[in-house]
């Protein structure tokens, strides 16, 4: 193993429910209708991808660009007093960072990744932070993980990835990484996908021991 790549939402920050709440509110406020499958469908998508989905599939009456701006602005407002960092997450990243180069590969926009790094004092430790906005396709496509490995100057198959949702797990596996799953309790991953990962952790603090 040459490096460890972390997802952000649901792995280091307890934000999956907040994203879901904000998107639902914006869709309803602008004439759309949320569906049962929408929550899982958008998890892992890049900002342009989920914005188009909320407009084209759910009927929100905004342009995708404006809808994305509204949602991300509200998320940034909620992060203003500090992101909802999961217990033990910064300590785990620091402990892993003592042994391996670490990166973040996230579907969050760069502004929210930066907010997490600054709030936790991890900016200097996390060598690479890639948003799916910066690649061709969001999760479950492997692009964001492949870009993180490229920027770390390591081969993807020599990396461990830490993920929580179905689309994230699929993305990391498609990149050829050894996947450590921390199943999201609010949005449990598909059991069939979970069965394919290298390790399943109860919480993020188990990672150091398993590595």
PDB file of C-alpha atoms in Angstrom:
ATOM      1  CA  UNK A   1       0.000   0.000   0.000  1.00  0.00           C
ATOM      2  CA  UNK A   2       1.316   3.414  -0.978  1.00  0.00           C
ATOM      3  CA  UNK A   3      -1.485   5.849  -0.086  1.00  0.00           C
ATOM      4  CA  UNK A   4      -4.942   6.208   1.487  1.00  0.00           C
ATOM      5  CA  UNK A   5      -7.779   8.138  -0.145  1.00  0.00           C
ATOM      6  CA  UNK A   6     -10.733   9.263   1.958  1.00  0.00           C
ATOM      7  CA  UNK A   7     -14.236  10.149   0.876  1.00  0.00           C
ATOM      8  CA  UNK A   8     -15.556  13.180   2.781  1.00  0.00           C
ATOM      9  CA  UNK A   9     -19.338  13.119   3.215  1.00  0.00           C
ATOM     10  CA  UNK A  10     -20.428  10.300   5.497  1.00  0.00           C
ATOM     11  CA  UNK A  11     -16.842   9.213   6.185  1.00  0.00           C
ATOM     12  CA  UNK A  12     -15.237  12.277   7.763  1.00  0.00           C
ATOM     13  CA  UNK A  13     -18.236  14.616   7.970  1.00  0.00           C
ATOM     14  CA  UNK A  14     -21.780  13.718   9.050  1.00  0.00           C
ATOM     15  CA  UNK A  15     -23.308  15.595   6.141  1.00  0.00           C
ATOM     16  CA  UNK A  16     -25.245  13.115   4.013  1.00  0.00           C
ATOM     17  CA  UNK A  17     -28.514  13.937   5.806  1.00  0.00           C
ATOM     18  CA  UNK A  18     -27.830  17.661   5.499  1.00  0.00           C
ATOM     19  CA  UNK A  19     -27.245  17.390   1.749  1.00  0.00           C
ATOM     20  CA  UNK A  20     -30.469  15.391   1.460  1.00  0.00           C
ATOM     21  CA  UNK A  21     -32.462  17.882   3.518  1.00  0.00           C
ATOM     22  CA  UNK A  22     -31.180  20.903   1.595  1.00  0.00           C
ATOM     23  CA  UNK A  23     -31.746  19.341  -1.825  1.00  0.00           C
ATOM     24  CA  UNK A  24     -35.260  18.205  -0.870  1.00  0.00           C
ATOM     25  CA  UNK A  25     -36.140  21.696   0.355  1.00  0.00           C
ATOM     26  CA  UNK A  26     -34.819  23.434  -2.759  1.00  0.00           C
ATOM     27  CA  UNK A  27     -36.633  21.025  -5.084  1.00  0.00           C
ATOM     28  CA  UNK A  28     -39.941  21.485  -3.219  1.00  0.00           C
ATOM     29  CA  UNK A  29     -39.512  25.254  -3.010  1.00  0.00           C
ATOM     30  CA  UNK A  30     -39.066  25.473  -6.764  1.00  0.00           C
ATOM     31  CA  UNK A  31     -41.912  23.307  -7.957  1.00  0.00           C
ATOM     32  CA  UNK A  32     -40.303  19.881  -8.133  1.00  0.00           C
ATOM     33  CA  UNK A  33     -41.166  16.595  -6.468  1.00  0.00           C
ATOM     34  CA  UNK A  34     -38.728  14.361  -4.595  1.00  0.00           C
ATOM     35  CA  UNK A  35     -38.898  10.624  -5.275  1.00  0.00           C
ATOM     36  CA  UNK A  36     -37.958   7.583  -3.221  1.00  0.00           C
ATOM     37  CA  UNK A  37     -34.979   6.755  -5.403  1.00  0.00           C
ATOM     38  CA  UNK A  38     -33.641  10.310  -5.656  1.00  0.00           C
ATOM     39  CA  UNK A  39     -31.582  10.304  -2.460  1.00  0.00           C
ATOM     40  CA  UNK A  40     -29.459   7.308  -3.422  1.00  0.00           C
ATOM     41  CA  UNK A  41     -29.347   8.294  -7.072  1.00  0.00           C
ATOM     42  CA  UNK A  42     -27.624  11.624  -6.413  1.00  0.00           C
ATOM     43  CA  UNK A  43     -25.158  10.358  -3.796  1.00  0.00           C
ATOM     44  CA  UNK A  44     -21.726  10.577  -5.341  1.00  0.00           C
ATOM     45  CA  UNK A  45     -22.780  12.650  -8.342  1.00  0.00           C
ATOM     46  CA  UNK A  46     -20.756  15.736  -9.153  1.00  0.00           C
ATOM     47  CA  UNK A  47     -22.414  19.111  -8.621  1.00  0.00           C
ATOM     48  CA  UNK A  48     -23.336  19.574 -12.308  1.00  0.00           C
ATOM     49  CA  UNK A  49     -24.693  16.015 -12.442  1.00  0.00           C
ATOM     50  CA  UNK A  50     -26.992  16.222  -9.424  1.00  0.00           C
ATOM     51  CA  UNK A  51     -28.125  19.727 -10.363  1.00  0.00           C
ATOM     52  CA  UNK A  52     -29.241  18.457 -13.784  1.00  0.00           C
ATOM     53  CA  UNK A  53     -30.941  15.467 -12.118  1.00  0.00           C
ATOM     54  CA  UNK A  54     -32.929  17.712  -9.766  1.00  0.00           C
ATOM     55  CA  UNK A  55     -34.087  19.827 -12.694  1.00  0.00           C
ATOM     56  CA  UNK A  56     -34.601  17.220 -15.411  1.00  0.00           C
ATOM     57  CA  UNK A  57     -35.808  14.264 -13.322  1.00  0.00           C
ATOM     58  CA  UNK A  58     -37.459  15.932 -10.323  1.00  0.00           C
ATOM     59  CA  UNK A  59     -38.840  19.010 -12.045  1.00  0.00           C
ATOM     60  CA  UNK A  60     -37.249  21.848 -10.082  1.00  0.00           C
ATOM     61  CA  UNK A  61     -37.958  25.041 -12.020  1.00  0.00           C
ATOM     62  CA  UNK A  62     -34.491  26.549 -11.986  1.00  0.00           C
ATOM     63  CA  UNK A  63     -31.562  26.219 -14.336  1.00  0.00           C
ATOM     64  CA  UNK A  64     -29.129  23.532 -13.169  1.00  0.00           C
ATOM     65  CA  UNK A  65     -26.496  26.231 -12.642  1.00  0.00           C
ATOM     66  CA  UNK A  66     -28.764  28.327 -10.425  1.00  0.00           C
ATOM     67  CA  UNK A  67     -30.032  25.307  -8.515  1.00  0.00           C
ATOM     68  CA  UNK A  68     -26.468  24.197  -7.759  1.00  0.00           C
ATOM     69  CA  UNK A  69     -25.639  27.698  -6.559  1.00  0.00           C
ATOM     70  CA  UNK A  70     -28.646  27.776  -4.205  1.00  0.00           C
ATOM     71  CA  UNK A  71     -27.887  24.347  -2.713  1.00  0.00           C
ATOM     72  CA  UNK A  72     -24.141  24.897  -2.272  1.00  0.00           C
ATOM     73  CA  UNK A  73     -24.686  28.370  -0.785  1.00  0.00           C
ATOM     74  CA  UNK A  74     -27.029  26.858   1.812  1.00  0.00           C
ATOM     75  CA  UNK A  75     -24.542  24.090   2.593  1.00  0.00           C
ATOM     76  CA  UNK A  76     -21.776  26.680   3.002  1.00  0.00           C
ATOM     77  CA  UNK A  77     -24.044  28.673   5.331  1.00  0.00           C
ATOM     78  CA  UNK A  78     -24.593  25.583   7.471  1.00  0.00           C
ATOM     79  CA  UNK A  79     -20.836  24.980   7.519  1.00  0.00           C
ATOM     80  CA  UNK A  80     -20.179  28.559   8.658  1.00  0.00           C
ATOM     81  CA  UNK A  81     -19.826  27.549  12.305  1.00  0.00           C
ATOM     82  CA  UNK A  82     -17.779  24.495  11.353  1.00  0.00           C
ATOM     83  CA  UNK A  83     -18.679  21.330   9.424  1.00  0.00           C
ATOM     84  CA  UNK A  84     -20.291  18.427  11.348  1.00  0.00           C
ATOM     85  CA  UNK A  85     -17.072  16.459  11.735  1.00  0.00           C
ATOM     86  CA  UNK A  86     -17.592  12.821  12.705  1.00  0.00           C
ATOM     87  CA  UNK A  87     -16.087  11.698  16.034  1.00  0.00           C
ATOM     88  CA  UNK A  88     -12.527  10.473  15.623  1.00  0.00           C
ATOM     89  CA  UNK A  89     -12.275  11.477  11.964  1.00  0.00           C
ATOM     90  CA  UNK A  90      -9.504  14.110  12.199  1.00  0.00           C
ATOM     91  CA  UNK A  91      -7.502  11.935  14.577  1.00  0.00           C
ATOM     92  CA  UNK A  92      -7.816   8.987  12.192  1.00  0.00           C
ATOM     93  CA  UNK A  93      -6.642  11.023   9.203  1.00  0.00           C
ATOM     94  CA  UNK A  94      -3.655  12.284  11.222  1.00  0.00           C
ATOM     95  CA  UNK A  95      -2.740   8.767  12.375  1.00  0.00           C
ATOM     96  CA  UNK A  96      -2.978   7.409   8.833  1.00  0.00           C
ATOM     97  CA  UNK A  97      -1.023  10.412   7.567  1.00  0.00           C
ATOM     98  CA  UNK A  98       1.898   9.483   9.782  1.00  0.00           C
ATOM     99  CA  UNK A  99       2.292   6.260   7.770  1.00  0.00           C
ATOM    100  CA  UNK A 100       0.992   7.045   4.280  1.00  0.00           C
ATOM    101  CA  UNK A 101       0.310   9.964   1.959  1.00  0.00           C
ATOM    102  CA  UNK A 102      -3.383  10.821   2.262  1.00  0.00           C
ATOM    103  CA  UNK A 103      -5.888  12.391  -0.106  1.00  0.00           C
ATOM    104  CA  UNK A 104      -9.569  13.288  -0.218  1.00  0.00           C
ATOM    105  CA  UNK A 105     -11.721  12.285  -3.201  1.00  0.00           C
ATOM    106  CA  UNK A 106     -15.148  13.803  -2.700  1.00  0.00           C
ATOM    107  CA  UNK A 107     -18.345  14.733  -4.474  1.00  0.00           C
ATOM    108  CA  UNK A 108     -18.489  17.905  -2.401  1.00  0.00           C
ATOM    109  CA  UNK A 109     -17.515  21.148  -4.132  1.00  0.00           C
ATOM    110  CA  UNK A 110     -14.020  22.494  -3.386  1.00  0.00           C
ATOM    111  CA  UNK A 111     -15.356  25.206  -1.061  1.00  0.00           C
ATOM    112  CA  UNK A 112     -16.770  22.600   1.353  1.00  0.00           C
ATOM    113  CA  UNK A 113     -13.682  20.382   1.185  1.00  0.00           C
ATOM    114  CA  UNK A 114     -11.603  23.450   2.053  1.00  0.00           C
ATOM    115  CA  UNK A 115     -13.924  24.278   4.956  1.00  0.00           C
ATOM    116  CA  UNK A 116     -13.394  20.794   6.408  1.00  0.00           C
ATOM    117  CA  UNK A 117      -9.610  20.903   6.025  1.00  0.00           C
ATOM    118  CA  UNK A 118      -9.353  24.342   7.624  1.00  0.00           C
ATOM    119  CA  UNK A 119     -11.727  23.509  10.488  1.00  0.00           C
ATOM    120  CA  UNK A 120      -9.783  20.369  11.384  1.00  0.00           C
ATOM    121  CA  UNK A 121      -6.275  21.723  10.783  1.00  0.00           C
ATOM    122  CA  UNK A 122      -5.617  19.046   8.149  1.00  0.00           C
ATOM    123  CA  UNK A 123      -4.772  21.342   5.251  1.00  0.00           C
ATOM    124  CA  UNK A 124      -1.036  20.668   5.465  1.00  0.00           C
ATOM    125  CA  UNK A 125      -1.397  16.933   6.002  1.00  0.00           C
ATOM    126  CA  UNK A 126      -3.835  16.118   3.194  1.00  0.00           C
ATOM    127  CA  UNK A 127      -1.595  16.364   0.147  1.00  0.00           C
ATOM    128  CA  UNK A 128      -4.339  16.105  -2.458  1.00  0.00           C
ATOM    129  CA  UNK A 129      -8.028  17.044  -2.374  1.00  0.00           C
ATOM    130  CA  UNK A 130     -10.090  16.337  -5.483  1.00  0.00           C
ATOM    131  CA  UNK A 131     -13.731  17.269  -6.031  1.00  0.00           C
ATOM    132  CA  UNK A 132     -15.789  15.438  -8.600  1.00  0.00           C
ATOM    133  CA  UNK A 133     -16.438  18.893 -10.063  1.00  0.00           C
ATOM    134  CA  UNK A 134     -12.842  18.712 -11.286  1.00  0.00           C
ATOM    135  CA  UNK A 135     -13.212  15.468 -13.265  1.00  0.00           C
ATOM    136  CA  UNK A 136     -15.371  14.257 -16.126  1.00  0.00           C
ATOM    137  CA  UNK A 137     -17.850  12.177 -14.123  1.00  0.00           C
ATOM    138  CA  UNK A 138     -18.903  11.793 -10.504  1.00  0.00           C
ATOM    139  CA  UNK A 139     -19.266   8.566  -8.542  1.00  0.00           C
ATOM    140  CA  UNK A 140     -19.956   5.685  -9.274  1.00  0.00           C
ATOM    141  CA  UNK A 141     -17.493   6.463 -12.077  1.00  0.00           C
ATOM    142  CA  UNK A 142     -13.911   6.069 -10.803  1.00  0.00           C
ATOM    143  CA  UNK A 143     -12.675   9.423 -12.129  1.00  0.00           C
ATOM    144  CA  UNK A 144     -12.271  11.257  -8.821  1.00  0.00           C
ATOM    145  CA  UNK A 145     -10.280   8.360  -7.322  1.00  0.00           C
ATOM    146  CA  UNK A 146      -8.107   8.001 -10.395  1.00  0.00           C
ATOM    147  CA  UNK A 147      -7.351  11.733 -10.315  1.00  0.00           C
ATOM    148  CA  UNK A 148      -6.424  11.563  -6.625  1.00  0.00           C
ATOM    149  CA  UNK A 149      -3.992   8.704  -7.286  1.00  0.00           C
ATOM    150  CA  UNK A 150      -2.540  10.572 -10.254  1.00  0.00           C
ATOM    151  CA  UNK A 151      -1.950  13.687  -8.162  1.00  0.00           C
ATOM    152  CA  UNK A 152      -0.368  11.585  -5.421  1.00  0.00           C
ATOM    153  CA  UNK A 153       1.876  10.031  -8.105  1.00  0.00           C
ATOM    154  CA  UNK A 154       0.901   6.468  -7.135  1.00  0.00           C
ATOM    155  CA  UNK A 155      -0.894   3.679  -8.960  1.00  0.00           C
ATOM    156  CA  UNK A 156      -4.576   3.313  -8.003  1.00  0.00           C
ATOM    157  CA  UNK A 157      -4.143  -0.387  -7.231  1.00  0.00           C
ATOM    158  CA  UNK A 158      -1.626   0.525  -4.501  1.00  0.00           C
ATOM    159  CA  UNK A 159      -4.176   2.740  -2.709  1.00  0.00           C
ATOM    160  CA  UNK A 160      -6.744   2.084  -0.025  1.00  0.00           C
ATOM    161  CA  UNK A 161     -10.036   3.988  -0.315  1.00  0.00           C
ATOM    162  CA  UNK A 162     -12.446   4.709   2.540  1.00  0.00           C
ATOM    163  CA  UNK A 163     -16.114   5.008   1.541  1.00  0.00           C
ATOM    164  CA  UNK A 164     -19.638   4.805   2.958  1.00  0.00           C
ATOM    165  CA  UNK A 165     -22.327   4.722   0.237  1.00  0.00           C
ATOM    166  CA  UNK A 166     -23.120   2.406  -2.648  1.00  0.00           C
ATOM    167  CA  UNK A 167     -21.996   4.784  -5.392  1.00  0.00           C
ATOM    168  CA  UNK A 168     -18.820   5.665  -3.516  1.00  0.00           C
ATOM    169  CA  UNK A 169     -17.921   2.023  -2.965  1.00  0.00           C
ATOM    170  CA  UNK A 170     -18.510   1.296  -6.647  1.00  0.00           C
ATOM    171  CA  UNK A 171     -16.324   4.232  -7.671  1.00  0.00           C
ATOM    172  CA  UNK A 172     -13.386   3.194  -5.511  1.00  0.00           C
ATOM    173  CA  UNK A 173     -13.611  -0.437  -6.619  1.00  0.00           C
ATOM    174  CA  UNK A 174     -13.826   0.624 -10.266  1.00  0.00           C
ATOM    175  CA  UNK A 175     -10.588   2.561  -9.709  1.00  0.00           C
ATOM    176  CA  UNK A 176      -8.939  -0.686  -8.596  1.00  0.00           C
ATOM    177  CA  UNK A 177      -8.387   0.393  -4.996  1.00  0.00           C
ATOM    178  CA  UNK A 178      -8.669  -1.755  -1.875  1.00  0.00           C
ATOM    179  CA  UNK A 179     -11.905  -0.475  -0.365  1.00  0.00           C
ATOM    180  CA  UNK A 180     -12.547  -0.030   3.342  1.00  0.00           C
ATOM    181  CA  UNK A 181     -16.258   0.514   3.911  1.00  0.00           C
ATOM    182  CA  UNK A 182     -17.713   2.511   6.780  1.00  0.00           C
ATOM    183  CA  UNK A 183     -21.405   1.881   6.031  1.00  0.00           C
ATOM    184  CA  UNK A 184     -23.551   4.976   6.395  1.00  0.00           C
ATOM    185  CA  UNK A 185     -26.159   4.169   9.090  1.00  0.00           C
ATOM    186  CA  UNK A 186     -28.711   6.544   7.565  1.00  0.00           C
ATOM    187  CA  UNK A 187     -28.233   5.403   3.956  1.00  0.00           C
ATOM    188  CA  UNK A 188     -26.898   1.818   4.173  1.00  0.00           C
ATOM    189  CA  UNK A 189     -25.065   0.656   1.053  1.00  0.00           C
ATOM    190  CA  UNK A 190     -26.337  -2.123  -1.176  1.00  0.00           C
ATOM    191  CA  UNK A 191     -25.440  -5.416   0.591  1.00  0.00           C
ATOM    192  CA  UNK A 192     -24.269  -6.942  -2.697  1.00  0.00           C
ATOM    193  CA  UNK A 193     -21.830  -4.080  -3.231  1.00  0.00           C
ATOM    194  CA  UNK A 194     -20.725  -4.142   0.401  1.00  0.00           C
ATOM    195  CA  UNK A 195     -19.897  -7.831   0.057  1.00  0.00           C
ATOM    196  CA  UNK A 196     -17.233  -6.971  -2.541  1.00  0.00           C
ATOM    197  CA  UNK A 197     -15.114  -4.615  -0.422  1.00  0.00           C
ATOM    198  CA  UNK A 198     -11.875  -5.536   1.319  1.00  0.00           C
ATOM    199  CA  UNK A 199     -12.966  -4.620   4.861  1.00  0.00           C
ATOM    200  CA  UNK A 200     -16.112  -3.394   6.593  1.00  0.00           C
ATOM    201  CA  UNK A 201     -15.512  -1.111   9.574  1.00  0.00           C
ATOM    202  CA  UNK A 202     -17.903  -0.249  12.394  1.00  0.00           C
ATOM    203  CA  UNK A 203     -16.634   3.313  12.386  1.00  0.00           C
ATOM    204  CA  UNK A 204     -13.747   5.377  11.065  1.00  0.00           C
ATOM    205  CA  UNK A 205     -11.629   4.903  14.183  1.00  0.00           C
ATOM    206  CA  UNK A 206     -11.084   1.216  13.282  1.00  0.00           C
ATOM    207  CA  UNK A 207      -9.232   2.129  10.114  1.00  0.00           C
ATOM    208  CA  UNK A 208      -5.737   2.525  11.540  1.00  0.00           C
ATOM    209  CA  UNK A 209      -5.793  -0.952  13.077  1.00  0.00           C
ATOM    210  CA  UNK A 210      -7.109  -2.554   9.868  1.00  0.00           C
ATOM    211  CA  UNK A 211      -4.536  -0.877   7.641  1.00  0.00           C
TER     212      UNK A 211
END
